[in-house]
Amino acid sequence: MTATLADETRRALRCLAQSVTVITCQHGGERAAMAATAINALSLDPPSLLACVHRNASMHAALRAAPRYAINVLQRRHEPLSKLCGGGARGEARFADNVWKDVDGLPVLADAQAAFLCTLDRTIDYGSHTIFIGLVQAALAAEAIDPLLYVDGQYAGIVAGGGEGALYA
């Protein structure tokens, strides 16, 4: 039996290391959060990011209805938070055990690697996902760079200085 193109693509995508983020928004008086790796820079003119979210994700409806959202880039020590927001908890429980601050009405992780506060510009439905295009209204970054990565189905990070063996699991 030969693998389908979808299976081959899924296997090849496991080689693509991605920063782990938590997308947050406020809708209907409630905070919502989800872990995501399908986040990317779109443009610097205007500053914008795209986030690809599966339409079956529990946060999809809130994100689509919210006019603004935050993309919190996680540091290596935030692996437990990623697991909470990746299905380990629901609703408000995703905000437990971490310090969140309210920034202009958006929940922002206080010690995030970086955070982008976005206004929803447009959405594009494509395949099983919705692409959310956000115009960056503010960008915050930590001094030290120690991002949490996800590659080959596991969490990883980078070792300062690079070189051979710079990626660790």
Coordinates of N, CA and C in Angstrom, one line a residue:
M1 N 0.8 -1.2 0.0 CA 0.0 0.0 0.0 C 0.9 1.2 0.0
T2 N 0.6 2.2 -0.9 CA 1.4 3.4 -1.0 C 0.8 4.5 -0.2
A3 N 1.6 5.4 0.3 CA 1.1 6.6 1.1 C 0.4 7.5 0.1
T4 N -0.6 8.2 0.6 CA -1.3 9.2 -0.2 C -0.5 10.5 -0.1
L5 N -0.8 11.4 -1.0 CA -0.1 12.7 -1.0 C -0.3 13.4 0.3
A6 N -1.5 13.3 0.9 CA -1.7 13.9 2.2 C -0.8 13.4 3.3
D7 N -0.6 12.0 3.3 CA 0.3 11.4 4.3 C 1.7 11.8 4.0
E8 N 2.1 11.9 2.8 CA 3.5 12.3 2.5 C 3.7 13.7 2.9
T9 N 2.7 14.6 2.6 CA 2.9 16.0 3.0 C 2.9 16.1 4.6
R10 N 2.1 15.4 5.3 CA 2.1 15.4 6.7 C 3.5 15.0 7.3
R11 N 4.0 13.9 6.7 CA 5.3 13.4 7.1 C 6.4 14.5 6.8
A12 N 6.4 15.1 5.7 CA 7.4 16.1 5.3 C 7.2 17.4 6.2
L13 N 6.0 17.7 6.6 CA 5.8 18.9 7.4 C 6.3 18.7 8.8
R14 N 6.5 17.5 9.3 CA 7.1 17.2 10.6 C 8.5 17.7 10.6
C15 N 9.1 17.9 9.4 CA 10.5 18.5 9.4 C 10.6 20.0 9.5
L16 N 9.4 20.6 9.5 CA 9.4 22.1 9.5 C 9.2 22.6 10.9
A17 N 10.3 23.1 11.5 CA 10.3 23.6 12.9 C 9.5 24.9 12.9
Q18 N 8.6 25.0 13.9 CA 7.8 26.2 14.0 C 7.8 26.7 15.4
S19 N 7.8 28.0 15.6 CA 7.6 28.6 16.9 C 6.2 28.2 17.4
V20 N 6.1 28.0 18.7 CA 4.9 27.7 19.4 C 4.3 29.0 19.9
T21 N 3.0 29.2 19.6 CA 2.3 30.4 20.0 C 1.0 30.0 20.7
V22 N 0.5 31.0 21.5 CA -0.9 30.9 22.0 C -1.6 32.1 21.5
I23 N -2.7 31.9 20.7 CA -3.5 32.9 20.2 C -4.6 33.2 21.3
T24 N -4.8 34.4 21.6 CA -5.9 34.8 22.6 C -6.8 35.9 22.1
C25 N -8.0 35.9 22.6 CA -8.9 36.9 22.3 C -9.9 37.0 23.4
Q26 N -10.7 38.1 23.3 CA -11.8 38.3 24.2 C -13.1 38.4 23.4
H27 N -14.1 37.6 23.7 CA -15.3 37.7 23.0 C -16.5 37.3 23.9
G28 N -17.5 38.1 23.8 CA -18.7 37.8 24.7 C -18.4 37.9 26.2
G29 N -17.4 38.7 26.6 CA -17.0 38.8 28.0 C -16.2 37.6 28.5
E30 N -15.8 36.7 27.6 CA -14.9 35.6 28.0 C -13.6 35.6 27.2
R31 N -12.6 35.1 27.9 CA -11.3 35.0 27.3 C -11.2 33.6 26.6
A32 N -10.5 33.6 25.5 CA -10.3 32.3 24.7 C -8.8 32.2 24.4
A33 N -8.3 31.0 24.3 CA -6.9 30.7 24.0 C -6.8 29.4 23.3
M34 N -5.8 29.3 22.4 CA -5.4 28.1 21.8 C -4.0 28.1 21.4
A35 N -3.3 26.9 21.4 CA -2.0 26.8 21.0 C -2.0 26.7 19.4
A36 N -0.9 27.3 18.8 CA -0.9 27.2 17.4 C 0.6 27.3 16.9
T37 N 0.9 26.6 15.8 CA 2.2 26.7 15.2 C 2.1 27.3 13.8
A38 N 0.8 27.3 13.2 CA 0.6 27.8 11.8 C 0.5 29.3 11.8
I39 N 1.5 30.0 12.3 CA 1.6 31.5 12.4 C 2.7 31.9 11.5
N40 N 2.6 33.0 10.8 CA 3.7 33.5 10.0 C 3.6 35.0 9.7
A41 N 4.7 35.6 9.5 CA 4.8 37.0 9.1 C 4.2 37.1 7.7
L42 N 3.4 38.1 7.4 CA 2.9 38.3 6.1 C 3.5 39.5 5.4
S43 N 3.6 40.6 6.1 CA 4.2 41.8 5.5 C 4.6 42.8 6.5
L44 N 5.6 43.6 6.2 CA 5.9 44.7 7.1 C 5.3 46.0 6.6
D45 N 4.7 46.0 5.4 CA 4.0 47.2 4.9 C 2.7 46.8 4.3
P46 N 1.6 46.8 5.1 CA 1.5 47.1 6.5 C 2.0 45.9 7.4
P47 N 2.4 46.2 8.6 CA 2.8 45.1 9.5 C 1.6 44.2 9.7
S48 N 1.8 42.9 9.3 CA 0.7 41.9 9.4 C 1.2 40.5 9.6
L49 N 0.4 39.7 10.2 CA 0.6 38.3 10.4 C -0.5 37.5 9.9
L50 N -0.3 36.2 9.6 CA -1.4 35.3 9.3 C -1.4 34.2 10.3
A51 N -2.5 33.7 10.6 CA -2.7 32.6 11.5 C -3.7 31.6 10.8
C52 N -3.3 30.4 10.7 CA -4.2 29.4 10.1 C -4.8 28.5 11.2
V53 N -6.1 28.5 11.3 CA -6.8 27.8 12.4 C -7.9 26.9 11.8
H54 N -7.8 25.6 12.2 CA -8.8 24.6 11.8 C -10.2 25.0 12.1
R55 N -11.1 24.9 11.2 CA -12.5 25.3 11.5 C -13.2 24.5 12.6
N56 N -12.6 23.3 13.0 CA -13.2 22.6 14.1 C -12.6 22.9 15.4
A57 N -11.6 23.8 15.4 CA -10.9 24.2 16.7 C -12.0 24.9 17.6
S58 N -11.9 24.6 18.9 CA -12.8 25.1 19.9 C -12.8 26.7 19.9
M59 N -11.7 27.3 19.5 CA -11.7 28.8 19.6 C -12.0 29.4 18.2
H60 N -12.2 28.7 17.2 CA -12.5 29.2 15.9 C -13.6 30.3 15.8
A61 N -14.7 29.9 16.4 CA -15.9 30.9 16.3 C -15.6 32.2 17.1
A62 N -15.0 32.1 18.2 CA -14.6 33.3 19.0 C -13.6 34.1 18.3
L63 N -12.6 33.5 17.7 CA -11.6 34.2 16.9 C -12.2 34.9 15.7
R64 N -13.1 34.2 15.0 CA -13.7 34.8 13.9 C -14.6 36.0 14.2
A65 N -15.3 35.9 15.4 CA -16.2 37.0 15.8 C -15.5 38.2 16.5
A66 N -14.3 37.9 17.0 CA -13.6 39.0 17.8 C -12.9 39.9 16.8
P67 N -13.0 41.2 17.0 CA -12.3 42.2 16.1 C -10.8 42.3 16.3
R68 N -10.3 41.8 17.5 CA -8.9 41.9 17.8 C -8.5 40.6 18.5
Y69 N -7.2 40.3 18.4 CA -6.6 39.1 19.0 C -5.1 39.4 19.3
A70 N -4.5 38.5 20.1 CA -3.1 38.6 20.4 C -2.5 37.3 20.0
I71 N -1.3 37.3 19.5 CA -0.4 36.2 19.2 C 0.7 36.2 20.2
N72 N 0.8 35.3 21.1 CA 1.8 35.2 22.1 C 2.8 34.2 21.7
V73 N 4.0 34.6 21.5 CA 5.1 33.6 21.1 C 5.7 33.1 22.4
L74 N 5.7 31.7 22.6 CA 6.1 31.1 23.8 C 7.6 31.0 24.0
Q75 N 8.1 31.1 25.2 CA 9.4 30.8 25.5 C 9.5 29.3 25.9
R76 N 10.7 28.7 25.9 CA 11.0 27.3 26.1 C 10.3 26.8 27.4
R77 N 10.3 27.7 28.4 CA 9.7 27.2 29.7 C 8.2 27.2 29.7
H78 N 7.5 27.6 28.6 CA 6.1 27.6 28.5 C 5.5 26.3 27.9
E79 N 6.3 25.3 27.8 CA 5.7 24.0 27.3 C 4.4 23.6 28.0
P80 N 4.4 23.6 29.3 CA 3.1 23.3 30.0 C 1.9 24.1 29.5
L81 N 2.1 25.4 29.3 CA 1.1 26.3 28.8 C 0.6 25.8 27.4
S82 N 1.6 25.5 26.5 CA 1.2 25.0 25.2 C 0.3 23.8 25.3
K83 N 0.7 22.9 26.2 CA -0.1 21.6 26.4 C -1.5 22.0 26.9
L84 N -1.6 22.9 27.8 CA -2.9 23.4 28.3 C -3.8 23.9 27.2
C85 N -3.2 24.8 26.4 CA -4.0 25.4 25.3 C -4.1 24.6 24.1
G86 N -3.4 23.4 24.1 CA -3.5 22.5 22.9 C -4.5 21.4 23.1
G87 N -5.3 21.5 24.1 CA -6.3 20.5 24.4 C -6.3 20.0 25.8
G88 N -5.3 20.3 26.6 CA -5.2 19.8 27.9 C -6.2 20.5 28.9
A89 N -6.8 21.6 28.5 CA -7.8 22.3 29.3 C -8.8 23.0 28.4
R90 N -9.9 23.4 29.0 CA -10.9 24.1 28.2 C -11.1 25.5 28.8
G91 N -11.6 26.4 28.0 CA -12.1 27.7 28.5 C -11.1 28.4 29.4
E92 N -11.6 29.0 30.5 CA -10.8 29.8 31.4 C -9.6 29.0 32.0
A93 N -9.8 27.7 32.1 CA -8.7 26.8 32.7 C -7.4 27.0 31.9
R94 N -7.5 27.4 30.6 CA -6.3 27.6 29.8 C -5.4 28.7 30.3
F95 N -6.0 29.6 31.1 CA -5.3 30.8 31.6 C -4.7 30.5 33.0
A96 N -4.8 29.3 33.6 CA -4.4 29.0 34.9 C -2.8 28.9 34.9
D97 N -2.2 29.1 36.1 CA -0.8 28.8 36.3 C 0.1 29.7 35.4
N98 N -0.3 30.8 34.9 CA 0.5 31.7 34.2 C 0.1 33.1 34.5
V99 N 1.0 34.1 34.3 CA 0.7 35.5 34.5 C 0.2 36.1 33.2
W100 N -1.1 36.5 33.2 CA -1.6 37.1 32.0 C -1.9 38.6 32.4
K101 N -1.7 39.5 31.5 CA -2.1 40.9 31.7 C -3.1 41.3 30.6
D102 N -3.9 42.3 31.0 CA -4.8 42.8 30.1 C -4.1 44.0 29.4
V103 N -4.0 43.9 28.1 CA -3.4 45.0 27.3 C -4.5 45.4 26.3
D104 N -5.1 46.6 26.5 CA -6.1 47.1 25.7 C -7.2 46.1 25.5
G105 N -7.6 45.4 26.5 CA -8.7 44.4 26.4 C -8.3 43.1 25.9
L106 N -7.1 42.8 25.6 CA -6.6 41.5 25.2 C -5.8 40.8 26.2
P107 N -6.0 39.5 26.4 CA -5.1 38.7 27.3 C -3.8 38.5 26.7
V108 N -2.7 39.0 27.3 CA -1.3 38.9 26.8 C -0.5 38.2 27.9
L109 N 0.3 37.2 27.5 CA 1.1 36.5 28.4 C 2.2 37.4 28.9
A110 N 2.3 37.7 30.2 CA 3.2 38.7 30.7 C 4.7 38.4 30.4
D111 N 5.1 37.1 30.3 CA 6.5 36.8 30.1 C 6.7 36.1 28.7
A112 N 5.9 36.5 27.7 CA 6.0 35.9 26.4 C 7.3 36.2 25.8
Q113 N 7.8 35.4 24.9 CA 9.0 35.7 24.1 C 8.7 36.9 23.2
A114 N 7.5 37.0 22.7 CA 7.0 38.2 21.9 C 5.5 38.1 21.9
A115 N 4.9 39.2 21.7 CA 3.4 39.3 21.6 C 3.1 40.3 20.5
F116 N 2.1 39.9 19.7 CA 1.6 40.8 18.6 C 0.1 41.0 18.9
L117 N -0.2 42.3 19.0 CA -1.7 42.7 19.2 C -2.2 43.0 17.8
C118 N -3.2 42.3 17.4 CA -3.6 42.4 16.0 C -5.1 42.8 15.9
T119 N -5.4 43.5 14.9 CA -6.8 43.8 14.5 C -7.1 42.9 13.3
L120 N -8.2 42.2 13.4 CA -8.6 41.3 12.3 C -8.9 42.1 11.0
D121 N -8.1 41.9 10.0 CA -8.3 42.6 8.7 C -9.2 41.8 7.8
R122 N -9.0 40.5 7.6 CA -9.8 39.6 6.8 C -9.6 38.2 7.1
T123 N -10.5 37.4 6.6 CA -10.4 35.9 6.8 C -10.5 35.3 5.4
I124 N -9.9 34.2 5.2 CA -10.0 33.4 4.0 C -10.2 32.0 4.3
D125 N -11.3 31.4 3.9 CA -11.5 30.0 4.1 C -10.8 29.2 3.0
Y126 N -9.9 28.2 3.5 CA -9.2 27.4 2.5 C -9.1 26.0 3.1
G127 N -9.6 25.0 2.3 CA -9.5 23.6 2.8 C -10.2 23.5 4.1
S128 N -9.5 22.9 5.1 CA -10.1 22.7 6.4 C -9.9 23.8 7.4
H129 N -9.2 24.9 6.9 CA -8.8 26.0 7.8 C -9.3 27.3 7.4
T130 N -9.2 28.2 8.3 CA -9.5 29.7 8.0 C -8.1 30.4 8.2
I131 N -7.8 31.2 7.3 CA -6.6 32.0 7.4 C -7.0 33.4 7.9
F132 N -6.5 33.7 9.1 CA -6.8 35.0 9.7 C -5.7 36.0 9.5
I133 N -6.0 37.1 8.8 CA -5.0 38.1 8.5 C -5.2 39.2 9.5
G134 N -4.1 39.4 10.3 CA -4.2 40.5 11.3 C -3.2 41.6 11.1
L135 N -3.7 42.8 11.2 CA -2.9 44.0 11.1 C -2.3 44.2 12.5
V136 N -1.0 44.3 12.6 CA -0.3 44.4 13.9 C -0.5 45.9 14.4
Q137 N -1.0 46.0 15.6 CA -1.2 47.3 16.2 C -0.1 47.6 17.2
A138 N 0.5 46.5 17.8 CA 1.6 46.7 18.7 C 2.4 45.4 18.7
A139 N 3.7 45.5 18.9 CA 4.6 44.3 19.0 C 5.5 44.5 20.2
L140 N 5.5 43.4 21.0 CA 6.3 43.5 22.2 C 7.3 42.3 22.1
A141 N 8.6 42.5 22.6 CA 9.6 41.4 22.5 C 10.4 41.4 23.8
A142 N 10.7 40.2 24.2 CA 11.6 40.0 25.4 C 13.0 40.2 25.0
E143 N 13.8 40.5 26.0 CA 15.3 40.8 25.7 C 16.0 39.5 25.3
A144 N 15.8 38.4 26.1 CA 16.5 37.2 25.8 C 15.7 36.4 24.8
I145 N 16.3 35.7 23.9 CA 15.6 34.9 22.9 C 15.8 33.4 23.2
D146 N 14.7 32.8 23.6 CA 14.7 31.4 24.0 C 13.3 30.8 23.6
P147 N 13.0 30.7 22.3 CA 11.7 30.3 21.9 C 11.4 28.8 22.0
L148 N 10.2 28.5 22.3 CA 9.7 27.1 22.3 C 9.4 26.7 20.8
L149 N 10.0 25.6 20.3 CA 9.7 25.2 19.0 C 9.0 23.9 19.0
Y150 N 8.4 23.5 17.9 CA 7.7 22.3 17.7 C 8.2 21.7 16.4
V151 N 8.8 20.5 16.4 CA 9.3 19.8 15.2 C 9.2 18.3 15.4
D152 N 8.9 17.6 14.4 CA 8.8 16.2 14.4 C 8.0 15.6 15.5
G153 N 6.9 16.3 15.8 CA 5.9 15.9 16.8 C 6.4 16.1 18.2
Q154 N 7.4 16.9 18.5 CA 7.9 17.1 19.8 C 8.3 18.6 20.0
Y155 N 8.4 18.9 21.3 CA 8.9 20.3 21.6 C 10.4 20.3 21.5
A156 N 11.0 21.4 21.2 CA 12.4 21.6 21.0 C 12.7 23.1 21.3
G157 N 14.0 23.4 21.3 CA 14.5 24.7 21.4 C 15.8 24.9 20.6
I158 N 16.4 26.0 20.8 CA 17.7 26.2 20.2 C 18.7 26.5 21.2
V159 N 20.0 26.1 20.9 CA 21.1 26.3 21.8 C 21.8 27.6 21.4
A160 N 22.0 28.6 22.3 CA 22.6 29.8 21.9 C 24.0 29.5 21.3
G161 N 24.3 30.3 20.3 CA 25.6 30.1 19.6 C 25.5 29.3 18.3
G162 N 24.4 28.6 18.2 CA 24.2 27.9 16.9 C 25.2 26.8 16.7
G163 N 25.5 26.5 15.5 CA 26.5 25.5 15.1 C 25.8 24.1 15.1
E164 N 26.6 23.1 14.8 CA 26.1 21.8 14.7 C 25.5 21.3 16.0
G165 N 24.3 20.7 15.9 CA 23.6 20.3 17.1 C 22.9 21.4 17.9
A166 N 22.7 22.5 17.2 CA 22.1 23.7 17.9 C 20.6 23.4 18.3
L167 N 19.9 22.6 17.6 CA 18.6 22.2 17.9 C 18.6 21.1 18.9
Y168 N 17.8 21.3 20.0 CA 17.7 20.3 21.0 C 16.3 19.9 21.2
A169 N 16.1 18.7 21.7 CA 14.7 18.3 22.0 C 14.5 18.2 23.5

